[in-house]
Structure formats: C-alpha cells, structure tokens
mmCIF file of C-alpha atoms and ligand atoms in Angstrom:
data_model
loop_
_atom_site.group_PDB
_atom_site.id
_atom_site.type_symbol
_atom_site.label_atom_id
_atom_site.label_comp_id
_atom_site.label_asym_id
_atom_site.label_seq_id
_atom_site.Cartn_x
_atom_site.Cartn_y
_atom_site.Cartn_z
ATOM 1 C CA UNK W 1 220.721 185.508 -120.954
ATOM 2 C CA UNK W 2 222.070 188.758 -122.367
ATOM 3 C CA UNK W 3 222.581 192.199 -121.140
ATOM 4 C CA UNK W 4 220.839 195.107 -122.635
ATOM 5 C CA UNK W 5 222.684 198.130 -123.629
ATOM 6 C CA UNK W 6 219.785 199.884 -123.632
ATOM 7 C CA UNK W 7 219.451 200.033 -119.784
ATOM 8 C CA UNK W 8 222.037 198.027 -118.624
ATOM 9 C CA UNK W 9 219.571 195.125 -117.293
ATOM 10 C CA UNK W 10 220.393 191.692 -117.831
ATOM 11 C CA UNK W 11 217.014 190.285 -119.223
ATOM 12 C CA UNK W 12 216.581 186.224 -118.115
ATOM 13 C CA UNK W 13 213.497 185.506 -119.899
ATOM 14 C CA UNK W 14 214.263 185.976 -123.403
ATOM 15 C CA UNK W 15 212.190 183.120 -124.279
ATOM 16 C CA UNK W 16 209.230 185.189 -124.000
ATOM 17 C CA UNK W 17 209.897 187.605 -126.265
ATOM 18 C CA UNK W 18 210.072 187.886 -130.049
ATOM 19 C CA UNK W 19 213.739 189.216 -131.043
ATOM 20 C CA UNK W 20 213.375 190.858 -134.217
ATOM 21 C CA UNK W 21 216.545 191.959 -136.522
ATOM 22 C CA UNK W 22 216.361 195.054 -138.616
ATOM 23 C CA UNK W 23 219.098 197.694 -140.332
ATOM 24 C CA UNK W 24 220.602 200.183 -138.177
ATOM 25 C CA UNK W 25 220.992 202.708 -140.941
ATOM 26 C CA UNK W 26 219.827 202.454 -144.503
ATOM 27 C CA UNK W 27 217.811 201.899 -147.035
ATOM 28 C CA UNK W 28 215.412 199.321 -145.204
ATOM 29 C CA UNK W 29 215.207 200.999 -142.116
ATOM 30 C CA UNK W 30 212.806 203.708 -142.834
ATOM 31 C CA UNK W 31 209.906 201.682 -144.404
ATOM 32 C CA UNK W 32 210.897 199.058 -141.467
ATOM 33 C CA UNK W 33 210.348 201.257 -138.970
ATOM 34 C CA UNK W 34 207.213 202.634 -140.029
ATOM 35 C CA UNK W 35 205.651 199.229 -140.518
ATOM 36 C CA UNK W 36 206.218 198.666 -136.970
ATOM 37 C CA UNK W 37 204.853 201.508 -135.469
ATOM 38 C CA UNK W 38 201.957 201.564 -137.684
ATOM 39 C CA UNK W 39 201.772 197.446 -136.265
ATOM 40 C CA UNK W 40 201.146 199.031 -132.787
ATOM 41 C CA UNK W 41 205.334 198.538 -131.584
ATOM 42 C CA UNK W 42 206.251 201.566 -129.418
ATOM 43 C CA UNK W 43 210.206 201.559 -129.225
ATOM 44 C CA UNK W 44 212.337 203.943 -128.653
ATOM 45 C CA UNK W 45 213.100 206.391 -131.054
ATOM 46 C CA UNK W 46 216.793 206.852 -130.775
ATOM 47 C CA UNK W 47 219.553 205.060 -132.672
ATOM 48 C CA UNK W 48 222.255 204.562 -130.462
ATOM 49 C CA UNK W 49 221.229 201.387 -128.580
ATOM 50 C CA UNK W 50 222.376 198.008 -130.368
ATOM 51 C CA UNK W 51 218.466 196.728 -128.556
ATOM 52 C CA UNK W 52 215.644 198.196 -128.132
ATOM 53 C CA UNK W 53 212.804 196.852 -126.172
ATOM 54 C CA UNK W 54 209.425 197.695 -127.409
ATOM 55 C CA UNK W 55 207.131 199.383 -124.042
ATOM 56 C CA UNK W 56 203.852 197.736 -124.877
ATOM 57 C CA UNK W 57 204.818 194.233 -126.795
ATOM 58 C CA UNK W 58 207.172 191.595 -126.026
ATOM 59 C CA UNK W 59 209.107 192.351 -128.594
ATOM 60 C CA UNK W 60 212.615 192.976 -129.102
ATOM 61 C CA UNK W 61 214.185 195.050 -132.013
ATOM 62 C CA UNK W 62 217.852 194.670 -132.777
ATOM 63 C CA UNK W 63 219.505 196.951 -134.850
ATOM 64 C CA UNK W 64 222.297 196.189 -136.781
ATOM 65 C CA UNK W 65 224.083 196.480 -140.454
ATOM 66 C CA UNK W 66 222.257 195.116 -143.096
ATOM 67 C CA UNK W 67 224.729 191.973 -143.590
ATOM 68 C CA UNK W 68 224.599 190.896 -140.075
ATOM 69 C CA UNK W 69 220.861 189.844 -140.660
ATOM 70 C CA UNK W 70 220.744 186.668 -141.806
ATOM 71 C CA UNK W 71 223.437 184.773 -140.217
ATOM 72 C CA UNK W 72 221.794 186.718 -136.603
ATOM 73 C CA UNK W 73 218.310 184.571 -138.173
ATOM 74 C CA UNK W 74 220.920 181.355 -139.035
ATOM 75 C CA UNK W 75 222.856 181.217 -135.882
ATOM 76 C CA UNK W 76 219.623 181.638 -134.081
ATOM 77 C CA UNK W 77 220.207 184.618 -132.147
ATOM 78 C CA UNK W 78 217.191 186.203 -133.502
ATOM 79 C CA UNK W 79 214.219 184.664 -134.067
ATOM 80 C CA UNK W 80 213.267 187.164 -136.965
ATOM 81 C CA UNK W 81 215.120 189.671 -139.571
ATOM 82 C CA UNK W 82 213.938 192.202 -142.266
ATOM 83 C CA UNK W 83 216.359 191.794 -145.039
ATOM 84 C CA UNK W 84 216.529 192.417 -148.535
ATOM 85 C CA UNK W 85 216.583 189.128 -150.743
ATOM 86 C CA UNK W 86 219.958 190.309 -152.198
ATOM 87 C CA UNK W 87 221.804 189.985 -149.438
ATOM 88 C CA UNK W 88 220.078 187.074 -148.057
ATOM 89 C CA UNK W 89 220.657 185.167 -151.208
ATOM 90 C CA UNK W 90 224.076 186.271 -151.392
ATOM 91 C CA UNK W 91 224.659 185.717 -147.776
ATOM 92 C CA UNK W 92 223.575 182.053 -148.061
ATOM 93 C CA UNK W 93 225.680 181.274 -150.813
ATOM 94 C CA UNK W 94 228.761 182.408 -149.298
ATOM 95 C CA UNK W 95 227.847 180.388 -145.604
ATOM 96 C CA UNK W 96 227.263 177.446 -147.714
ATOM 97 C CA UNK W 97 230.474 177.543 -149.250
ATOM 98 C CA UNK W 98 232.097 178.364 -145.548
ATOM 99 C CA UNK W 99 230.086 175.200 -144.163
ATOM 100 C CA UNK W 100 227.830 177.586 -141.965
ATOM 101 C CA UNK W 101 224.378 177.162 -141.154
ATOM 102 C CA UNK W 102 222.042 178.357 -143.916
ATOM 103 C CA UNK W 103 218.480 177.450 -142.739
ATOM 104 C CA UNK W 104 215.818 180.335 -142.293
ATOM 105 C CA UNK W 105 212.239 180.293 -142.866
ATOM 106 C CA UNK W 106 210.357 183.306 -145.461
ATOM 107 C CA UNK W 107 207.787 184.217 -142.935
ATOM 108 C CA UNK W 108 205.868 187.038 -145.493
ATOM 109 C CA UNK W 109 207.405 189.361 -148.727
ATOM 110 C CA UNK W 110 207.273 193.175 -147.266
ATOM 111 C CA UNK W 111 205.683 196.068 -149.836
ATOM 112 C CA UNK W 112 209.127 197.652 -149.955
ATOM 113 C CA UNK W 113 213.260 197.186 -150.460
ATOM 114 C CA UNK W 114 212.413 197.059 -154.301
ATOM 115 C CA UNK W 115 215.679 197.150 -156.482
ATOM 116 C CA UNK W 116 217.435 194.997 -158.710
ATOM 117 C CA UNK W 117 221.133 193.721 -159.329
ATOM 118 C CA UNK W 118 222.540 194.548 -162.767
ATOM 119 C CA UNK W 119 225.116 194.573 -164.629
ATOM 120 C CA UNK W 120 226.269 197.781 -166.227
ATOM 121 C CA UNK W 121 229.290 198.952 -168.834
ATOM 122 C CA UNK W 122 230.401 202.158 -170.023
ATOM 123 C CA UNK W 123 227.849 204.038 -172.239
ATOM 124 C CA UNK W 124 229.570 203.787 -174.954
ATOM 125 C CA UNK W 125 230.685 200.123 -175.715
ATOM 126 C CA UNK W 126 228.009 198.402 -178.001
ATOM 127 C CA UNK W 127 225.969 195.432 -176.130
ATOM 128 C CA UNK W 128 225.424 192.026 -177.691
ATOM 129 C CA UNK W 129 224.798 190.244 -174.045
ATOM 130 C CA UNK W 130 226.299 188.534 -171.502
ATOM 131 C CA UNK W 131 228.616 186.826 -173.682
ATOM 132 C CA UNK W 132 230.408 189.639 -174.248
ATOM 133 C CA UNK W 133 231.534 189.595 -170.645
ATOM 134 C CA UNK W 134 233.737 186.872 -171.470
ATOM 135 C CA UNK W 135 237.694 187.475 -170.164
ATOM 136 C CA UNK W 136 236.392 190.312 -168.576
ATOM 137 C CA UNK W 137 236.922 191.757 -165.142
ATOM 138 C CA UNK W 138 233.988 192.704 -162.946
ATOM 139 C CA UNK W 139 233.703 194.739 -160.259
ATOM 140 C CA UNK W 140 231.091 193.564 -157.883
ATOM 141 C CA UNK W 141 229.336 193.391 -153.983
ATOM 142 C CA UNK W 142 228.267 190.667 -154.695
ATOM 143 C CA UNK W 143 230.113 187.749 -156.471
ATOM 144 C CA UNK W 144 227.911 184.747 -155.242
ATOM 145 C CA UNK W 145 224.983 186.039 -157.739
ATOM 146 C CA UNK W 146 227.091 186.996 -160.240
ATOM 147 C CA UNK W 147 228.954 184.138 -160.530
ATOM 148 C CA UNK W 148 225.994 181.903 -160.380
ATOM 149 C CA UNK W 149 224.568 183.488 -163.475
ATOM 150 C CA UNK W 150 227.513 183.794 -165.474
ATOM 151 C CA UNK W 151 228.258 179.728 -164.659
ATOM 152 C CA UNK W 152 224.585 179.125 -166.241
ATOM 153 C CA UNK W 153 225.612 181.181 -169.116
ATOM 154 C CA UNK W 154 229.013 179.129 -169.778
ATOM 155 C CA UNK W 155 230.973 182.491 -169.460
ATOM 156 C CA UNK W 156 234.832 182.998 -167.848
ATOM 157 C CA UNK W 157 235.536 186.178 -166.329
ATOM 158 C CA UNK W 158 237.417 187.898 -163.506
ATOM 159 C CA UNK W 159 235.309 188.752 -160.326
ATOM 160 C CA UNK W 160 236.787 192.384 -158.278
ATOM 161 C CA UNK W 161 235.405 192.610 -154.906
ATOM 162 C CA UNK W 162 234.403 195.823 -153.944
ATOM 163 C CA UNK W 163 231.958 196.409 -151.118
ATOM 164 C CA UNK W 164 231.656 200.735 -151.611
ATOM 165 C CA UNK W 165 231.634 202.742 -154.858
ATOM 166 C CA UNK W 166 231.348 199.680 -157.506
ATOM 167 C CA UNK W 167 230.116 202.175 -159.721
ATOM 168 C CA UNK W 168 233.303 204.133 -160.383
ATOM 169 C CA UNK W 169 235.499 200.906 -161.296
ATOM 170 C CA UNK W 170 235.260 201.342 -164.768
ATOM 171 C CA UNK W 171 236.885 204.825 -164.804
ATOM 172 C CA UNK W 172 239.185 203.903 -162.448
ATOM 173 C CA UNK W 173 240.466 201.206 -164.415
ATOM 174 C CA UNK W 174 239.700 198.467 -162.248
ATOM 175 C CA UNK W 175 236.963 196.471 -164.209
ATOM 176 C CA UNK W 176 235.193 196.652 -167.648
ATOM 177 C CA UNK W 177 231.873 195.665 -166.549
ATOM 178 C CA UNK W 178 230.079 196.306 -163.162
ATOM 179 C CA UNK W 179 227.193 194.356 -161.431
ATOM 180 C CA UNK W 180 225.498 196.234 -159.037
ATOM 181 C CA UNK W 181 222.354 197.745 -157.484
ATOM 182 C CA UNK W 182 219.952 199.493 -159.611
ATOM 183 C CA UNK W 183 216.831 201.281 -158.455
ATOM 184 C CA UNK W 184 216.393 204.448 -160.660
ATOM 185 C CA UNK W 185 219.687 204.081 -162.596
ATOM 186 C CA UNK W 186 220.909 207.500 -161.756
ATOM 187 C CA UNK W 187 223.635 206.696 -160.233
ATOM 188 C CA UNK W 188 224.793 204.780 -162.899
ATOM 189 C CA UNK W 189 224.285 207.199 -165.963
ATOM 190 C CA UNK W 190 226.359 210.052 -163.433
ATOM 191 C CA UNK W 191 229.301 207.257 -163.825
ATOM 192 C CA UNK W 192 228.963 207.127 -167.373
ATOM 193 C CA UNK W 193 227.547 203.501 -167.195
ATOM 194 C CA UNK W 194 224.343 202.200 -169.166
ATOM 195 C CA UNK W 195 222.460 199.355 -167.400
ATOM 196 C CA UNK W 196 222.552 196.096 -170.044
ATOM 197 C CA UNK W 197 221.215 193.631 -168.093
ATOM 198 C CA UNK W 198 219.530 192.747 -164.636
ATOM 199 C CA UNK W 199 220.570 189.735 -163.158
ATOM 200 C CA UNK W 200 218.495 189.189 -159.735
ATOM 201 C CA UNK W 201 215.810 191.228 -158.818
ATOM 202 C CA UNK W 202 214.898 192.283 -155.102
ATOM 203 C CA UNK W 203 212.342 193.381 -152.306
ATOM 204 C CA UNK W 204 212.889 193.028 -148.296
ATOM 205 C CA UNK W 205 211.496 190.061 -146.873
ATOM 206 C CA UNK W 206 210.930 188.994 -142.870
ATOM 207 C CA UNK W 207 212.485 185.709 -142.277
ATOM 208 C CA UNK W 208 212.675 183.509 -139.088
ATOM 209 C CA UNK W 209 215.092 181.009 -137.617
ATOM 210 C CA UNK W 210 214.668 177.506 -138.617
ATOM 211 C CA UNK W 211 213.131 176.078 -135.305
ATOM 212 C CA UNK W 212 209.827 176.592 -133.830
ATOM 213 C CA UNK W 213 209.398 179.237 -131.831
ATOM 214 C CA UNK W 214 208.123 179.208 -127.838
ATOM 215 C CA UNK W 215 204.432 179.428 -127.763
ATOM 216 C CA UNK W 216 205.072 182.845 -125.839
ATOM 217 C CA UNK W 217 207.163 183.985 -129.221
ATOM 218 C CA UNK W 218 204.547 182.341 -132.161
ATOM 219 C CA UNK W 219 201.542 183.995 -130.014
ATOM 220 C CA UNK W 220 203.319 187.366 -130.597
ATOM 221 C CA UNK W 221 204.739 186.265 -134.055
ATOM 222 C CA UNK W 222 201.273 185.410 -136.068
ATOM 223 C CA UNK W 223 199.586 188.544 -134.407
ATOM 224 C CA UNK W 224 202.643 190.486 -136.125
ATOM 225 C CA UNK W 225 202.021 188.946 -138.975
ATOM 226 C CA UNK W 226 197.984 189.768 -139.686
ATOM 227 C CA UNK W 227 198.975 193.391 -138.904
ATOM 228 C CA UNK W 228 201.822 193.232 -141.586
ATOM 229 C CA UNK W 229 199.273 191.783 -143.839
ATOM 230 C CA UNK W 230 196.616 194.353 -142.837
ATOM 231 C CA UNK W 231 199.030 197.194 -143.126
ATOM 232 C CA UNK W 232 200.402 195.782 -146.631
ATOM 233 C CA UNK W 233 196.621 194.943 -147.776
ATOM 234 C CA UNK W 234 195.681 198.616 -146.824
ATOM 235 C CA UNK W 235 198.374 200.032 -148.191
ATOM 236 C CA UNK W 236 197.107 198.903 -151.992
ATOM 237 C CA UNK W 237 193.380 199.534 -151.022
ATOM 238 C CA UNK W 238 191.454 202.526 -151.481
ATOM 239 C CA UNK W 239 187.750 203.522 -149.845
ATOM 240 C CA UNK W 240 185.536 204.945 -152.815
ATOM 241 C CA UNK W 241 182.716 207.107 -151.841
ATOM 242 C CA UNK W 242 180.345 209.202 -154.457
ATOM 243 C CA UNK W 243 176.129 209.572 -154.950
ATOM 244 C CA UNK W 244 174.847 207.419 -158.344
ATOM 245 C CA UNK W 245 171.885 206.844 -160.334
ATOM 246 C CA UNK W 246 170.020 203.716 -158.884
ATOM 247 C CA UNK W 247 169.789 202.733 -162.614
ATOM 248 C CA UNK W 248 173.563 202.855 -163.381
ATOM 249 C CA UNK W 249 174.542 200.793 -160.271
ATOM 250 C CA UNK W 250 175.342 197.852 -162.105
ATOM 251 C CA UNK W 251 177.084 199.378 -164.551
ATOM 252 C CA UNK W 252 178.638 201.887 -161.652
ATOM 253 C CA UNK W 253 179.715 198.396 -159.869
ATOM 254 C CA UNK W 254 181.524 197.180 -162.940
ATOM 255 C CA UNK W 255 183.905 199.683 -163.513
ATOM 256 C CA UNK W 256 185.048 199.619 -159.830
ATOM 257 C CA UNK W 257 188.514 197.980 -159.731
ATOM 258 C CA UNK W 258 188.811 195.156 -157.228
ATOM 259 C CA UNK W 259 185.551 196.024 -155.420
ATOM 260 C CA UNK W 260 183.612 193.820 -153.294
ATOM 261 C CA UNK W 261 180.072 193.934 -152.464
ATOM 262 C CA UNK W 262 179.630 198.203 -152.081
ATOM 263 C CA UNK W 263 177.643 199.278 -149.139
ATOM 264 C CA UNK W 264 174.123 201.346 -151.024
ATOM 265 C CA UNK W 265 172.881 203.415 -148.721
ATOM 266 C CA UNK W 266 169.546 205.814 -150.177
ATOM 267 C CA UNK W 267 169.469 209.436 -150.456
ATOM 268 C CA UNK W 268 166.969 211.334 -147.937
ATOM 269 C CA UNK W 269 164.833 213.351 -150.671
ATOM 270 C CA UNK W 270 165.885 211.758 -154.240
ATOM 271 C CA UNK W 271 164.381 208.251 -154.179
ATOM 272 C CA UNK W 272 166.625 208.008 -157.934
ATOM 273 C CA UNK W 273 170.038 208.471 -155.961
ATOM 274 C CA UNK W 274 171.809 206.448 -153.561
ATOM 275 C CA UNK W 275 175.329 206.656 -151.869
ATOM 276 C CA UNK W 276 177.854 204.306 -152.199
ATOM 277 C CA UNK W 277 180.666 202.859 -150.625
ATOM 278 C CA UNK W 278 182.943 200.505 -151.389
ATOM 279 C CA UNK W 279 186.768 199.384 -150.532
ATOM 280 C CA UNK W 280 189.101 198.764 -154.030
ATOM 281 C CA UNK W 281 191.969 196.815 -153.507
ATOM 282 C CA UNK W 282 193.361 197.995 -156.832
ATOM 283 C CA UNK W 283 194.628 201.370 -157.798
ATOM 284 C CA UNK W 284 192.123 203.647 -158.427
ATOM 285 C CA UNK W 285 193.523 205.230 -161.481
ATOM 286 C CA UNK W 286 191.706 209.107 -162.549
ATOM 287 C CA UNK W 287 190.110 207.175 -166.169
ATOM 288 C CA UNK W 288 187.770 205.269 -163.752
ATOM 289 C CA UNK W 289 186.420 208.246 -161.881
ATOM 290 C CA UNK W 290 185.671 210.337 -165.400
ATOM 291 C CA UNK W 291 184.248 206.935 -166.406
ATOM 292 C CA UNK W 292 182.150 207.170 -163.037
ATOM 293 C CA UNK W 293 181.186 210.577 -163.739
ATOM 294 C CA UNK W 294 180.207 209.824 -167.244
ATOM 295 C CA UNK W 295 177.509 207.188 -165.420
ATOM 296 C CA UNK W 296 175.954 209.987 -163.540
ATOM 297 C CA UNK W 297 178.596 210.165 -160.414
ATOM 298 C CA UNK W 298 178.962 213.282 -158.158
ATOM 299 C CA UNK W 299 180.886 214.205 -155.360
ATOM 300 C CA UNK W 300 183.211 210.826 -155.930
ATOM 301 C CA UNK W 301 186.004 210.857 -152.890
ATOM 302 C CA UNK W 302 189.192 208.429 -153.297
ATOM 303 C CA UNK W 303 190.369 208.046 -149.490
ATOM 304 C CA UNK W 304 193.438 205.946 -148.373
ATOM 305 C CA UNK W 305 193.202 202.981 -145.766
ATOM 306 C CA UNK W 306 195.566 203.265 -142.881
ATOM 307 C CA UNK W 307 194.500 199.695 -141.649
ATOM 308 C CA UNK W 308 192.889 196.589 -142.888
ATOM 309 C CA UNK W 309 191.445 193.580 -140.637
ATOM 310 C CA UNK W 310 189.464 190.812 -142.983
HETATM 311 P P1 ATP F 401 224.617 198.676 -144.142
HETATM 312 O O1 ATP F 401 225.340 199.842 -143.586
HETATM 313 O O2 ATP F 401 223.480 198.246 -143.266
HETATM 314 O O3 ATP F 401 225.512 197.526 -144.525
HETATM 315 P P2 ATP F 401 224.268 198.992 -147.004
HETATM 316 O O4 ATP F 401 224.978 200.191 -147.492
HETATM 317 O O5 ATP F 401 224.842 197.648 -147.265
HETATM 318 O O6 ATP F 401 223.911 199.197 -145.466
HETATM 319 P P3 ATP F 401 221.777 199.967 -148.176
HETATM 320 O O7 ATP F 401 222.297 200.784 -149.293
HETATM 321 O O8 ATP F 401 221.165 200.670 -147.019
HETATM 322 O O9 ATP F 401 222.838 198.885 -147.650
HETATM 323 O O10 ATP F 401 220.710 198.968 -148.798
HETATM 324 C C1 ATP F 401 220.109 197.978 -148.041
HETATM 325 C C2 ATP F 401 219.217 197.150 -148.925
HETATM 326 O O11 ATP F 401 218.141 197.942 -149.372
HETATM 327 C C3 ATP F 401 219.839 196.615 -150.201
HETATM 328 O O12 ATP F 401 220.590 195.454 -149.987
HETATM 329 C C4 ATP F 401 218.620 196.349 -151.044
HETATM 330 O O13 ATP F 401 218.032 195.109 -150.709
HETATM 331 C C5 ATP F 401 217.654 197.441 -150.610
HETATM 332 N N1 ATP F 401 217.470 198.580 -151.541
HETATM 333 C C6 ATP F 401 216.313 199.180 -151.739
HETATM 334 N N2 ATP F 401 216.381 200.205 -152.569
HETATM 335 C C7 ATP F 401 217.628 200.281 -152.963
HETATM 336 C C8 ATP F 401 218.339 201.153 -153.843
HETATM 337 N N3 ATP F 401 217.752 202.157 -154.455
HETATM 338 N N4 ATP F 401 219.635 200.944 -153.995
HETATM 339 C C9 ATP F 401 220.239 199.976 -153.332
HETATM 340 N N5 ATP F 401 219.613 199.132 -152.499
HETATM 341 C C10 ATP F 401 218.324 199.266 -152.303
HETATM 342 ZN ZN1 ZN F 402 225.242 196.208 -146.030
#
C-alpha cells in the first residue's frame, strides 16, 4: 500500500504496476524523460509530485535525487531505476561496507549519462602518475572508487569528502589532487586543474530489484525493454535513399555502412536506374555520400529513424 502525492489516493494494487525510479533534477533526467515518452509513457509533465502515474501504462515513475536510486532498487521499493554507473558502483560499495543489501539486476546500458571520474591537479605541477599521489590529500564525491584504485596501485593518501564544488579544493587549500567528474573538462581548466588520469568511466544504466517480478510487472517490463532497444537501435540508424546505376549496385552496396539487404525499386522511364533504399545502422559519415556520388548517385537523402521494431 502507499499513498500517492500526486492525487492523494491510496493505490492497493501496486503489484500490478511497474515502479520505475528516475532523477528528479539533473543530468539524467532529460535524456530519461525523453526515452520514455518516445517509449509511448504519458506522465505528467510537472515536477512537483514525488510519483507520477503514467495515464495509458501501468507504470509508475518516481522521482527522486540521483543517490536515492539504487538503494530504492536494493531495498525493493522500486522494481526499476535509471542511474548512472558511478553512483551505483559507488553506492554499492559503501552499503556493502554498512552491511546493507546490495543486490540489483543490469536490465539494459542506456545511449546516454556518458562521463568519466578523474583525477585532476593544478595545471601546473608536472605528472609522472598515480604514484605521485602518494601522502597526498584528495578531495573527492566519491571515495569508494577512489580508494579502490589507489589500493590496486599500492598508494597511501588522505581522502576529503566533499559532495559540491570538488573542483575548487585545490585553491582553497583543502587537497592537492581532486577526483571527480569529467565530461568536457571545462570545468576543470576554469579551476586551474588539468585532467591526469581517468579512473572509472560512466553511462546511465536501468537496473531492477533482485527478485522476479509479478507476471503483471515482467509483461510491462520486457515490452519496455524492446522499445528501449528500438529507440536506442534507431537512434544509431539512418534510412539512405538516392537513384544509382544498375551497374554500380554492387559496388553502391559495398560502401553502405552497416546496410542490410537495400530495397531496389526501378525507375519508370530509365530501365539503367533504379532507386534504392536501405536502413544503416552505422553513422553515415559525408566521405560515403561523395563516394556514392562518385558511383553515379543523385538525389542521395540521409533521414533519421525515430523508431525501430526488428
Ligand atoms: P542530484 O541532485 O540528483 O543528487 P547530482 O548533482 O548528484 O544530482 P548530476 O550532476 O545531475 O548529479 O549528475 C547525475 C549523473 O549524471 C552523474 O552521476 C553521472 O552519472 C551523469 N553525468 C552525465 N554527464 C555528466 C557530466 N557532464 N558531469 C557530471 N555527471 C554527468
Ligand atoms: Zn546526486
């Protein structure tokens, strides 16, 4: 039983539908969001409401911070959370060591959350590696990681939690060496930091409780999953259209990254040109299509697939 902030209903039969974890407010939420809608979940838009129920799925979206994720998926509250592998990783470590449950299930990687955990020093102090973090302090999020690597390397140092703002501990005089978050690195070169070397590196993943779900809840579950899959698959797929010279369609075929058996469909009036269609579930990069054109190609299109069903 629980009771819905959303509209104040106490809902009985949660054992019917899926429960689904995902950030409140952040980097995940964004690309989480859109992967759901563009699975078919209609949920309300608005961010106030701890749960949401989706309208047309049996589906329930929780929204919460970021760290709450995977003990929600450990404890079993929810059956499923998007989290990055970070803070799963990290959040594991740290249960273990507080003789919490740590059991989860990866159900699928997502196409998104991409970063990396680094460790970073001030610009200008030469870099030999990690061994010259030895007797050194450390200003970090998260110490589980760090200290894991650092044990494999043999290396003694001081660990400074800091959950906000790692980046300025140098300059502030709190650490000589930070390990942190990298994406672009920006952040860290405005601090006066150069990146030296990356530790862990990171995407969001969906992960499920550790017991099997209701048959209601799998039902629900694997048809989430082929539309993830679908959505993901389309999302590195391309549909390749352009006329050809019957004689060059082997050659035409070749070049084609990733394609599978192209439709040929013939040209009313030119019995030496055909149409052709095909799906590329590569990057279609612009060398390919002069290539194309160099074969005797014309009117070439390179359209994006919304959605994918094999
Ligand atoms: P919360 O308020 O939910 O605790 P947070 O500040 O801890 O949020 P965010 O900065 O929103 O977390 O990052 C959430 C996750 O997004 C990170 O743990 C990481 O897995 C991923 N991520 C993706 N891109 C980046 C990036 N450029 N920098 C940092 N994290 C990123
Ligand atoms: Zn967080």
């Amino acid at each position: 039983m629980s009771t819905c902030s959303a509209c104040s209903e106490i809902k009985g039969s949660d054992k019917n539908r899926l429960r689904i974890a995902i950030q409140k407010s952040g980097r995940l939420t964004e690309e989480t969001e859109k992967l759901f809608r563009n699975s078919g979940i209609k949920f309300a838009e608005s961010h106030d409401h701890l749960l949401a129920h989706a309208e047309n799925l049996p589906i329930d979206i929780l929204r919460v911070r970021d760290d709450d994720i995977p003990g929600l998926v450990m404890d079993h509250v929810v059956d499923w959370g998007v989290i990055g592998q970070n803070v799963l990783e990290e959040t594991s470590m740290q249960r273990e060591v507080d003789g919490q449950d740590t059991g989860f299930s990866e159900v699928m990687k997502l196409n998104y959350g991409d970063c990396r955990l680094s460790v970073a020093i001030p610009s200008e102090i030469e870099w030999h590696g990690l061994k010259d973090l030895e007797g050194k302090k450390i200003a970090t999020t998260y110490p589980f990681l760090l200290k894991r690597v650092m044990k494999q390397h043999g290396i003694n140092y001081k660990s400074v939690l800091l959950t906000g703002s790692v980046e300025v501990a140098p300059r502030a005089g709190l650490a000589d060496a930070i390990c942190d978050l990298v994406c672009t690195g920006a952040t860290l070169q405005s601090n006066g930091l150069k990146e030296v070397e990356t530790i862990y590196t990171s995407k969001a993943v969906l992960i499920q409780r550790d017991q099997p779900l209701f048959p209601e809840k799998q039902a629900i579950a694997d048809l989430l999953v082929q539309r993830f899959k679908g959505i993901m698959a389309a999302a590195e797929s391309k549909y390749i259209m352009m006329n050809a010279p019957k004689d060059k369609l082997e050659q035409i075929t070749a070049i084609l990254p990733g394609a599978e058996n192209p439709s040929i469909i013939q040209l009313e009036g030119d019995p030496t040109r055909v149409a052709l269609h095909a799906v590329s579930r590569e990057k279609v990069f612009w060398e390919t299509l002069e290539q194309l054109k160099q074969l005797g190609a014309t009117s070439i299109l390179v359209v994006p697939i919304e959605k994918m069903l094999d």
